[in-house]
mmCIF file of C-alpha atoms in Angstrom:
data_model
loop_
_atom_site.group_PDB
_atom_site.id
_atom_site.type_symbol
_atom_site.label_atom_id
_atom_site.label_comp_id
_atom_site.label_asym_id
_atom_site.label_seq_id
_atom_site.Cartn_x
_atom_site.Cartn_y
_atom_site.Cartn_z
ATOM 1 C CA MET A 1 17.861 -23.829 -54.460
ATOM 2 C CA LYS A 2 20.602 -23.408 -51.852
ATOM 3 C CA LYS A 3 24.088 -22.281 -52.815
ATOM 4 C CA LYS A 4 26.609 -25.013 -52.094
ATOM 5 C CA ILE A 5 29.768 -23.689 -50.444
ATOM 6 C CA LEU A 6 32.941 -25.791 -50.210
ATOM 7 C CA ILE A 7 35.448 -24.387 -47.725
ATOM 8 C CA PHE A 8 39.039 -25.656 -47.936
ATOM 9 C CA LEU A 9 41.175 -25.252 -44.821
ATOM 10 C CA GLN A 10 44.241 -26.745 -43.196
ATOM 11 C CA SER A 11 43.761 -29.370 -40.504
ATOM 12 C CA GLY A 12 45.670 -27.396 -37.865
ATOM 13 C CA VAL A 13 44.136 -24.787 -35.571
ATOM 14 C CA GLY A 14 45.505 -21.453 -36.718
ATOM 15 C CA GLY A 15 43.734 -18.140 -36.983
ATOM 16 C CA ALA A 16 42.887 -18.572 -40.671
ATOM 17 C CA GLU A 17 41.366 -21.986 -40.007
ATOM 18 C CA ARG A 18 39.202 -20.792 -37.139
ATOM 19 C CA ILE A 19 37.999 -17.795 -39.142
ATOM 20 C CA SER A 20 37.101 -20.092 -42.062
ATOM 21 C CA VAL A 21 35.027 -22.282 -39.761
ATOM 22 C CA LEU A 22 33.389 -19.233 -38.172
ATOM 23 C CA ILE A 23 32.407 -17.833 -41.570
ATOM 24 C CA GLY A 24 31.044 -21.181 -42.751
ATOM 25 C CA LYS A 25 29.018 -22.070 -39.682
ATOM 26 C CA ASN A 26 27.420 -18.610 -39.523
ATOM 27 C CA LEU A 27 26.128 -18.586 -43.113
ATOM 28 C CA ASN A 28 22.334 -18.821 -43.246
ATOM 29 C CA PRO A 29 21.459 -22.547 -43.530
ATOM 30 C CA ASP A 30 18.267 -21.663 -45.400
ATOM 31 C CA VAL A 31 20.328 -20.084 -48.165
ATOM 32 C CA PHE A 32 23.656 -21.914 -48.083
ATOM 33 C CA ASP A 33 24.651 -25.584 -47.955
ATOM 34 C CA VAL A 34 28.142 -25.513 -46.409
ATOM 35 C CA CYS A 35 30.706 -28.311 -46.304
ATOM 36 C CA PHE A 36 34.372 -28.332 -45.314
ATOM 37 C CA CYS A 37 37.485 -29.993 -46.695
ATOM 38 C CA CYS A 38 40.392 -30.303 -44.231
ATOM 39 C CA VAL A 39 43.878 -30.624 -45.701
ATOM 40 C CA GLY A 40 46.899 -31.982 -43.848
ATOM 41 C CA LYS A 41 48.548 -34.966 -42.252
ATOM 42 C CA GLY A 42 48.213 -36.063 -38.647
ATOM 43 C CA GLU A 43 45.306 -35.253 -36.366
ATOM 44 C CA ASN A 44 42.505 -33.230 -37.918
ATOM 45 C CA GLN A 45 42.446 -30.694 -35.067
ATOM 46 C CA ILE A 46 40.251 -28.114 -36.790
ATOM 47 C CA ALA A 47 37.461 -30.692 -37.135
ATOM 48 C CA LYS A 48 36.827 -30.266 -33.401
ATOM 49 C CA PHE A 49 35.748 -26.688 -34.110
ATOM 50 C CA ILE A 50 33.282 -27.653 -36.865
ATOM 51 C CA PRO A 51 29.789 -28.192 -35.425
ATOM 52 C CA THR A 52 28.082 -31.540 -35.933
ATOM 53 C CA GLY A 53 25.821 -31.726 -38.946
ATOM 54 C CA TYR A 54 28.321 -30.422 -41.490
ATOM 55 C CA VAL A 55 29.880 -32.711 -44.095
ATOM 56 C CA VAL A 56 33.655 -32.767 -43.616
ATOM 57 C CA TYR A 57 35.974 -34.166 -46.293
ATOM 58 C CA ARG A 58 39.609 -34.964 -45.584
ATOM 59 C CA ILE A 59 42.645 -34.769 -47.846
ATOM 60 C CA PRO A 60 45.876 -36.074 -46.302
ATOM 61 C CA TYR A 61 49.080 -34.182 -46.989
ATOM 62 C CA SER A 62 50.863 -35.093 -50.230
ATOM 63 C CA ASN A 63 53.238 -33.485 -52.711
ATOM 64 C CA PRO A 64 51.914 -30.339 -54.440
ATOM 65 C CA VAL A 65 50.996 -32.067 -57.714
ATOM 66 C CA LEU A 66 48.995 -34.789 -55.983
ATOM 67 C CA LEU A 67 47.398 -32.201 -53.724
ATOM 68 C CA ILE A 68 46.139 -30.268 -56.745
ATOM 69 C CA LEU A 69 44.756 -33.526 -58.135
ATOM 70 C CA HIS A 70 42.979 -34.196 -54.819
ATOM 71 C CA PHE A 71 41.506 -30.703 -54.925
ATOM 72 C CA PHE A 72 40.267 -31.284 -58.475
ATOM 73 C CA THR A 73 38.598 -34.604 -57.635
ATOM 74 C CA THR A 74 37.006 -33.125 -54.487
ATOM 75 C CA ILE A 75 35.511 -30.241 -56.456
ATOM 76 C CA MET A 76 34.230 -32.658 -59.084
ATOM 77 C CA ARG A 77 32.685 -34.813 -56.372
ATOM 78 C CA VAL A 78 31.028 -32.006 -54.403
ATOM 79 C CA GLN A 79 30.096 -29.729 -57.322
ATOM 80 C CA PRO A 80 29.980 -26.543 -55.213
ATOM 81 C CA ASP A 81 28.775 -23.183 -56.469
ATOM 82 C CA VAL A 82 31.378 -21.344 -54.400
ATOM 83 C CA ILE A 83 34.882 -22.464 -53.404
ATOM 84 C CA PHE A 84 36.420 -20.592 -50.457
ATOM 85 C CA SER A 85 39.827 -20.735 -48.795
ATOM 86 C CA SER A 86 41.893 -18.581 -46.437
ATOM 87 C CA VAL A 87 45.474 -19.854 -46.652
ATOM 88 C CA PHE A 88 48.058 -18.926 -49.282
ATOM 89 C CA ASN A 89 49.212 -22.486 -50.013
ATOM 90 C CA ILE A 90 45.639 -23.610 -50.622
ATOM 91 C CA ASN A 91 44.547 -20.392 -52.347
ATOM 92 C CA THR A 92 47.168 -20.702 -55.078
ATOM 93 C CA LYS A 93 46.494 -24.360 -55.809
ATOM 94 C CA LEU A 94 42.758 -23.819 -56.048
ATOM 95 C CA LEU A 95 43.204 -20.815 -58.322
ATOM 96 C CA LEU A 96 45.375 -22.921 -60.619
ATOM 97 C CA LEU A 97 42.299 -25.123 -61.054
ATOM 98 C CA SER A 98 39.912 -22.240 -61.688
ATOM 99 C CA ILE A 99 40.435 -22.540 -65.444
ATOM 100 C CA PHE A 100 38.723 -25.946 -65.319
ATOM 101 C CA PHE A 101 35.707 -24.586 -63.461
ATOM 102 C CA PRO A 102 34.731 -21.308 -65.171
ATOM 103 C CA SER A 103 31.162 -21.409 -63.824
ATOM 104 C CA LYS A 104 32.233 -21.707 -60.194
ATOM 105 C CA LYS A 105 32.967 -18.760 -57.946
ATOM 106 C CA PHE A 106 36.419 -18.828 -56.338
ATOM 107 C CA VAL A 107 36.583 -16.640 -53.232
ATOM 108 C CA ILE A 108 39.877 -16.382 -51.357
ATOM 109 C CA ARG A 109 40.831 -14.595 -48.183
ATOM 110 C CA SER A 110 44.365 -13.240 -47.943
ATOM 111 C CA ASP A 111 46.066 -14.467 -44.786
ATOM 112 C CA ASN A 112 48.940 -11.969 -44.649
ATOM 113 C CA ASN A 113 50.315 -8.685 -45.878
ATOM 114 C CA VAL A 114 52.274 -9.049 -49.110
ATOM 115 C CA GLU A 115 55.588 -7.870 -47.630
ATOM 116 C CA VAL A 116 55.950 -11.054 -45.550
ATOM 117 C CA PHE A 117 55.779 -13.345 -48.577
ATOM 118 C CA SER A 118 58.893 -14.665 -50.335
ATOM 119 C CA SER A 119 59.793 -13.629 -53.892
ATOM 120 C CA LYS A 120 58.403 -16.908 -55.215
ATOM 121 C CA GLN A 121 55.156 -16.456 -53.288
ATOM 122 C CA LYS A 122 54.805 -12.901 -54.589
ATOM 123 C CA MET A 123 55.149 -14.187 -58.152
ATOM 124 C CA LEU A 124 52.339 -16.674 -57.510
ATOM 125 C CA ILE A 125 50.165 -13.899 -56.076
ATOM 126 C CA LYS A 126 50.803 -11.726 -59.158
ATOM 127 C CA PHE A 127 49.945 -14.568 -61.521
ATOM 128 C CA LEU A 128 47.103 -16.316 -59.704
ATOM 129 C CA TYR A 129 45.210 -14.022 -57.320
ATOM 130 C CA LYS A 130 43.599 -12.070 -60.174
ATOM 131 C CA LYS A 131 41.866 -15.330 -61.180
ATOM 132 C CA ALA A 132 39.716 -15.200 -58.023
ATOM 133 C CA ARG A 133 36.194 -13.809 -58.371
ATOM 134 C CA THR A 134 36.499 -12.081 -54.992
ATOM 135 C CA ILE A 135 39.426 -11.526 -52.611
ATOM 136 C CA VAL A 136 38.855 -10.739 -48.941
ATOM 137 C CA ALA A 137 41.513 -8.532 -47.348
ATOM 138 C CA GLN A 138 41.569 -8.171 -43.576
ATOM 139 C CA THR A 139 42.797 -4.564 -43.595
ATOM 140 C CA GLN A 140 43.014 -1.652 -46.032
ATOM 141 C CA GLU A 141 46.813 -1.991 -46.019
ATOM 142 C CA MET A 142 46.480 -5.638 -47.064
ATOM 143 C CA LYS A 143 44.227 -4.594 -49.974
ATOM 144 C CA ASP A 144 46.595 -1.832 -51.033
ATOM 145 C CA GLY A 145 49.503 -4.279 -51.037
ATOM 146 C CA LEU A 146 47.652 -6.786 -53.214
ATOM 147 C CA VAL A 147 46.606 -4.095 -55.698
ATOM 148 C CA ALA A 148 50.157 -2.747 -55.954
ATOM 149 C CA LEU A 149 51.797 -6.162 -56.245
ATOM 150 C CA GLY A 150 49.377 -8.047 -58.456
ATOM 151 C CA LYS A 151 47.814 -5.207 -60.455
ATOM 152 C CA ILE A 152 44.511 -6.653 -59.291
ATOM 153 C CA ASN A 153 41.279 -4.793 -59.975
ATOM 154 C CA GLU A 154 40.416 -2.934 -56.774
ATOM 155 C CA GLN A 155 36.735 -3.746 -57.225
ATOM 156 C CA LYS A 156 37.268 -7.463 -56.617
ATOM 157 C CA ILE A 157 39.098 -6.928 -53.305
ATOM 158 C CA ILE A 158 36.797 -6.360 -50.332
ATOM 159 C CA VAL A 159 38.096 -5.286 -46.913
ATOM 160 C CA LEU A 160 36.370 -7.291 -44.174
ATOM 161 C CA PRO A 161 37.915 -7.194 -40.671
ATOM 162 C CA ASN A 162 37.956 -10.586 -38.975
ATOM 163 C CA PRO A 163 34.808 -11.507 -37.071
ATOM 164 C CA VAL A 164 35.083 -12.550 -33.435
ATOM 165 C CA ASP A 165 33.301 -15.777 -32.498
ATOM 166 C CA GLU A 166 31.532 -14.308 -29.490
ATOM 167 C CA LYS A 167 29.098 -17.218 -29.101
ATOM 168 C CA GLU A 168 31.884 -19.789 -29.047
ATOM 169 C CA ILE A 169 33.992 -17.760 -26.617
ATOM 170 C CA ASN A 170 31.031 -17.312 -24.285
ATOM 171 C CA ARG A 171 30.158 -21.009 -24.519
ATOM 172 C CA LYS A 172 33.696 -22.065 -23.648
ATOM 173 C CA LEU A 173 33.776 -19.692 -20.694
ATOM 174 C CA GLN A 174 30.388 -20.727 -19.315
ATOM 175 C CA ASN A 175 31.742 -22.880 -16.478
ATOM 176 C CA ALA A 176 35.352 -21.786 -16.689
ATOM 177 C CA ILE A 177 37.574 -21.256 -13.693
ATOM 178 C CA SER A 178 40.965 -19.628 -13.539
ATOM 179 C CA PRO A 179 43.771 -21.909 -14.756
ATOM 180 C CA TYR A 180 46.228 -19.982 -12.604
ATOM 181 C CA SER A 181 46.988 -21.530 -9.234
ATOM 182 C CA ASN A 182 48.842 -18.587 -7.702
ATOM 183 C CA HIS A 183 46.166 -15.921 -7.282
ATOM 184 C CA SER A 184 48.629 -13.428 -5.818
ATOM 185 C CA SER A 185 50.648 -13.307 -9.041
ATOM 186 C CA ILE A 186 50.356 -10.752 -11.833
ATOM 187 C CA ILE A 187 49.670 -12.830 -14.922
ATOM 188 C CA PHE A 188 50.773 -12.009 -18.448
ATOM 189 C CA VAL A 189 49.591 -14.307 -21.233
ATOM 190 C CA ALA A 190 50.549 -14.753 -24.886
ATOM 191 C CA THR A 191 49.007 -17.227 -27.316
ATOM 192 C CA GLY A 192 50.135 -18.639 -30.644
ATOM 193 C CA ARG A 193 52.136 -21.462 -32.126
ATOM 194 C CA PHE A 194 55.869 -21.483 -31.444
ATOM 195 C CA ALA A 195 57.183 -19.803 -34.580
ATOM 196 C CA ARG A 196 59.607 -16.939 -35.149
ATOM 197 C CA ALA A 197 56.767 -14.793 -36.493
ATOM 198 C CA LYS A 198 55.209 -14.749 -33.013
ATOM 199 C CA GLY A 199 58.275 -13.103 -31.475
ATOM 200 C CA PHE A 200 58.495 -15.173 -28.297
ATOM 201 C CA ASP A 201 62.279 -14.645 -28.416
ATOM 202 C CA ILE A 202 61.446 -10.942 -27.914
ATOM 203 C CA LEU A 203 58.746 -11.601 -25.328
ATOM 204 C CA VAL A 204 60.925 -13.683 -22.989
ATOM 205 C CA PRO A 205 63.687 -11.069 -22.435
ATOM 206 C CA ALA A 206 61.004 -8.355 -22.263
ATOM 207 C CA PHE A 207 59.305 -10.295 -19.478
ATOM 208 C CA ALA A 208 62.678 -10.666 -17.733
ATOM 209 C CA LYS A 209 62.854 -6.868 -17.569
ATOM 210 C CA VAL A 210 59.249 -6.639 -16.347
ATOM 211 C CA GLN A 211 59.877 -9.238 -13.655
ATOM 212 C CA LYS A 212 62.680 -7.190 -12.132
ATOM 213 C CA ASP A 213 60.149 -4.453 -11.320
ATOM 214 C CA VAL A 214 57.045 -6.642 -10.892
ATOM 215 C CA THR A 215 58.558 -9.473 -8.871
ATOM 216 C CA ASN A 216 55.295 -11.421 -8.564
ATOM 217 C CA ALA A 217 54.769 -11.456 -12.331
ATOM 218 C CA GLU A 218 54.348 -14.715 -14.255
ATOM 219 C CA LEU A 219 54.095 -15.335 -17.993
ATOM 220 C CA TYR A 220 52.040 -18.080 -19.644
ATOM 221 C CA ILE A 221 52.560 -18.948 -23.311
ATOM 222 C CA VAL A 222 49.664 -20.923 -24.788
ATOM 223 C CA GLY A 223 50.252 -22.585 -28.144
ATOM 224 C CA LYS A 224 51.490 -25.520 -30.164
ATOM 225 C CA ASN A 225 55.064 -26.378 -29.256
ATOM 226 C CA ASP A 226 55.565 -29.770 -30.900
ATOM 227 C CA GLY A 227 55.900 -31.023 -34.465
ATOM 228 C CA THR A 228 57.011 -28.203 -36.766
ATOM 229 C CA ALA A 229 57.136 -25.876 -33.747
ATOM 230 C CA THR A 230 59.675 -28.005 -31.849
ATOM 231 C CA GLU A 231 62.910 -26.317 -32.983
ATOM 232 C CA TYR A 232 61.770 -22.814 -32.045
ATOM 233 C CA PHE A 233 60.262 -24.123 -28.804
ATOM 234 C CA VAL A 234 63.621 -25.630 -27.816
ATOM 235 C CA THR A 235 65.265 -22.267 -28.517
ATOM 236 C CA ILE A 236 62.763 -20.444 -26.319
ATOM 237 C CA LYS A 237 63.064 -22.996 -23.496
ATOM 238 C CA SER A 238 66.853 -22.570 -23.545
ATOM 239 C CA MET A 239 66.400 -18.808 -23.365
ATOM 240 C CA ILE A 240 64.046 -19.154 -20.396
ATOM 241 C CA GLU A 241 66.517 -21.389 -18.573
ATOM 242 C CA SER A 242 69.457 -19.103 -19.293
ATOM 243 C CA LEU A 243 67.519 -16.224 -17.715
ATOM 244 C CA SER A 244 66.644 -18.384 -14.664
ATOM 245 C CA LEU A 245 62.926 -17.879 -15.321
ATOM 246 C CA SER A 246 61.733 -21.487 -15.475
ATOM 247 C CA SER A 247 59.561 -20.955 -12.396
ATOM 248 C CA LYS A 248 58.080 -17.751 -13.823
ATOM 249 C CA ILE A 249 57.436 -18.581 -17.494
ATOM 250 C CA HIS A 250 55.086 -21.463 -18.253
ATOM 251 C CA CYS A 251 54.690 -22.985 -21.732
ATOM 252 C CA VAL A 252 51.423 -24.885 -21.494
ATOM 253 C CA GLY A 253 51.151 -26.120 -25.101
ATOM 254 C CA PHE A 254 48.132 -26.153 -27.375
ATOM 255 C CA GLN A 255 44.826 -25.725 -25.545
ATOM 256 C CA GLU A 256 41.482 -26.495 -27.184
ATOM 257 C CA ASN A 257 40.012 -23.863 -24.894
ATOM 258 C CA PRO A 258 42.524 -21.012 -24.469
ATOM 259 C CA TYR A 259 39.919 -18.486 -23.350
ATOM 260 C CA PRO A 260 40.197 -19.007 -19.567
ATOM 261 C CA TYR A 261 43.916 -18.222 -19.892
ATOM 262 C CA ILE A 262 43.032 -14.903 -21.519
ATOM 263 C CA LYS A 263 40.008 -14.020 -19.374
ATOM 264 C CA TYR A 264 41.795 -14.534 -16.046
ATOM 265 C CA ALA A 265 45.089 -12.904 -17.068
ATOM 266 C CA ASP A 266 46.012 -9.383 -16.013
ATOM 267 C CA CYS A 267 47.481 -8.497 -19.402
ATOM 268 C CA PHE A 268 47.523 -10.018 -22.890
ATOM 269 C CA VAL A 269 50.767 -9.628 -24.864
ATOM 270 C CA LEU A 270 51.226 -9.671 -28.643
ATOM 271 C CA SER A 271 54.928 -9.796 -29.460
ATOM 272 C CA SER A 272 54.645 -10.750 -33.146
ATOM 273 C CA ARG A 273 57.035 -9.704 -35.884
ATOM 274 C CA TYR A 274 54.168 -9.786 -38.362
ATOM 275 C CA GLU A 275 50.504 -10.756 -38.533
ATOM 276 C CA GLY A 276 47.589 -10.624 -40.946
ATOM 277 C CA LEU A 277 45.046 -9.415 -38.407
ATOM 278 C CA PRO A 278 45.713 -11.156 -35.067
ATOM 279 C CA ASN A 279 42.561 -12.938 -33.897
ATOM 280 C CA VAL A 280 43.994 -13.491 -30.422
ATOM 281 C CA LEU A 281 44.341 -9.748 -29.933
ATOM 282 C CA LEU A 282 40.728 -9.212 -31.002
ATOM 283 C CA GLU A 283 39.591 -11.959 -28.627
ATOM 284 C CA ALA A 284 41.551 -10.469 -25.733
ATOM 285 C CA MET A 285 39.943 -7.103 -26.414
ATOM 286 C CA TYR A 286 36.506 -8.742 -26.537
ATOM 287 C CA LEU A 287 37.272 -10.198 -23.091
ATOM 288 C CA LYS A 288 38.240 -6.685 -21.935
ATOM 289 C CA ARG A 289 41.826 -7.549 -21.124
ATOM 290 C CA PRO A 290 44.467 -4.792 -21.253
ATOM 291 C CA VAL A 291 46.909 -5.487 -24.072
ATOM 292 C CA ALA A 292 50.556 -4.811 -24.762
ATOM 293 C CA ALA A 293 51.033 -5.126 -28.508
ATOM 294 C CA ALA A 294 53.908 -4.775 -30.922
ATOM 295 C CA LYS A 295 53.018 -2.504 -33.855
ATOM 296 C CA CYS A 296 53.809 -5.271 -36.330
ATOM 297 C CA ILE A 297 51.112 -4.061 -38.767
ATOM 298 C CA PRO A 298 49.588 -0.579 -39.074
ATOM 299 C CA ILE A 299 46.137 -1.532 -37.798
ATOM 300 C CA ILE A 300 47.572 -2.323 -34.343
ATOM 301 C CA SER A 301 47.943 1.416 -33.678
ATOM 302 C CA ARG A 302 44.304 1.909 -34.625
ATOM 303 C CA LEU A 303 43.083 -0.924 -32.414
ATOM 304 C CA VAL A 304 45.223 -0.277 -29.347
ATOM 305 C CA LYS A 305 44.938 3.223 -27.927
ATOM 306 C CA ASP A 306 47.750 3.947 -25.479
ATOM 307 C CA GLY A 307 46.353 4.436 -21.994
ATOM 308 C CA GLU A 308 42.793 3.404 -22.939
ATOM 309 C CA ASN A 309 42.824 -0.307 -23.764
ATOM 310 C CA GLY A 310 46.533 -1.021 -23.631
ATOM 311 C CA PHE A 311 49.904 0.194 -24.845
ATOM 312 C CA THR A 312 51.778 -0.354 -28.085
ATOM 313 C CA ALA A 313 55.444 -1.202 -28.553
ATOM 314 C CA GLU A 314 57.906 -0.974 -31.403
ATOM 315 C CA THR A 315 58.256 -4.243 -33.310
ATOM 316 C CA GLU A 316 61.236 -6.417 -32.316
ATOM 317 C CA ASP A 317 62.142 -4.022 -29.499
ATOM 318 C CA VAL A 318 62.612 -5.741 -26.137
ATOM 319 C CA ASP A 319 62.757 -2.541 -24.076
ATOM 320 C CA SER A 320 59.699 -1.040 -25.762
ATOM 321 C CA LEU A 321 57.651 -4.211 -25.229
ATOM 322 C CA ALA A 322 58.691 -4.414 -21.577
ATOM 323 C CA GLU A 323 57.560 -0.819 -20.990
ATOM 324 C CA ALA A 324 54.225 -1.490 -22.721
ATOM 325 C CA MET A 325 53.681 -4.574 -20.551
ATOM 326 C CA LYS A 326 54.422 -2.714 -17.317
ATOM 327 C CA LYS A 327 52.042 0.112 -18.205
ATOM 328 C CA ALA A 328 49.249 -2.026 -19.699
ATOM 329 C CA VAL A 329 48.932 -4.268 -16.662
ATOM 330 C CA LEU A 330 47.936 -1.255 -14.566
ATOM 331 C CA LEU A 331 44.822 -0.590 -16.664
ATOM 332 C CA LYS A 332 42.714 -3.490 -15.333
ATOM 333 C CA ASN A 333 39.469 -3.918 -17.344
ATOM 334 C CA ILE A 334 39.157 -2.020 -20.619
ATOM 335 C CA GLN A 335 36.405 -1.259 -23.125
ATOM 336 C CA ASN A 336 36.360 -3.122 -26.434
ATOM 337 C CA ASN A 337 36.345 -0.754 -29.420
ATOM 338 C CA TYR A 338 36.765 -3.282 -32.240
ATOM 339 C CA LYS A 339 34.132 -3.401 -34.994
ATOM 340 C CA SER A 340 34.251 -6.658 -36.929
ATOM 341 C CA ALA A 341 32.687 -7.687 -40.208
ATOM 342 C CA THR A 342 29.211 -9.192 -39.920
ATOM 343 C CA THR A 343 27.749 -12.450 -41.154
ATOM 344 C CA SER A 344 25.775 -10.568 -43.792
ATOM 345 C CA ASP A 345 29.039 -9.093 -45.125
ATOM 346 C CA PHE A 346 30.325 -12.590 -45.847
ATOM 347 C CA GLU A 347 26.980 -13.801 -47.172
ATOM 348 C CA LYS A 348 27.037 -11.065 -49.815
ATOM 349 C CA ILE A 349 30.334 -12.254 -51.263
ATOM 350 C CA MET A 350 29.143 -15.876 -51.380
ATOM 351 C CA LEU A 351 25.950 -15.110 -53.326
#
């Protein structure tokens, strides 16, 4: 009999959501019966990334107590063998319910390093994460942080680097053309929702310094800039205007297919203050784009080798990022050295 897997994920299109879909759709259909439950108000954007043929449940946003009740009724309805989630706010609520489902396997994936969580969130991690059967950490540092904070048994935390959805990237690039109209420009690209964590307020002045030396440089920022992202987006737009760079920096909003922007750019830039394990960086490396990356987490220095596939910069340092951008763009095509977790790695933890 197949193992029934119920994957809870938010309805937006963040890195954790896309990884959850990638894990689910790659599980062997002869062994696993996978369904998804999307949580959130507004448009169910992540549903567009779920292939046809999968059952998709929907829970609209509500207050935390009602949300927990919705989770309980969904689990009762589906009766899965394994319950999986990748986002802190969903992880904690599901683990609260684990006491009611002792025969079911709760597998969670940590979406960030513990130091970025608030004091309240850290308390929830200490109390609840040990209730999971298995915890997936994206890096060794993430595992070490969870063990130290929550006194969690090391044996239940497995380090699995994020997989890259090579098939989906290749499919979306099959008939792609460059989205850049000015072919004589040097193109820098950054992707991610407009949030302080992404460091676009560092990227914009760094680009201003780059543009003084590389006068034909342009910067494209691809990512959600409305809704909850609006306030930060307005701040960044004001910064762009104050630096007289409106004709050089282009905010193109959320794109269902961001890969042409990465593939046809001369350099990918990661300006984040913090990340779990940045999928966009891994995708840029897969597409053999030189990268300029802030060392916001330790693994960045292991992924990006200065002078080989890009250059690193100090976190929240405008001058350092500008120097990395100017040097990285000279590298042209690079070799991808990233080794991701495999489908079989994730299948083992679901069995």
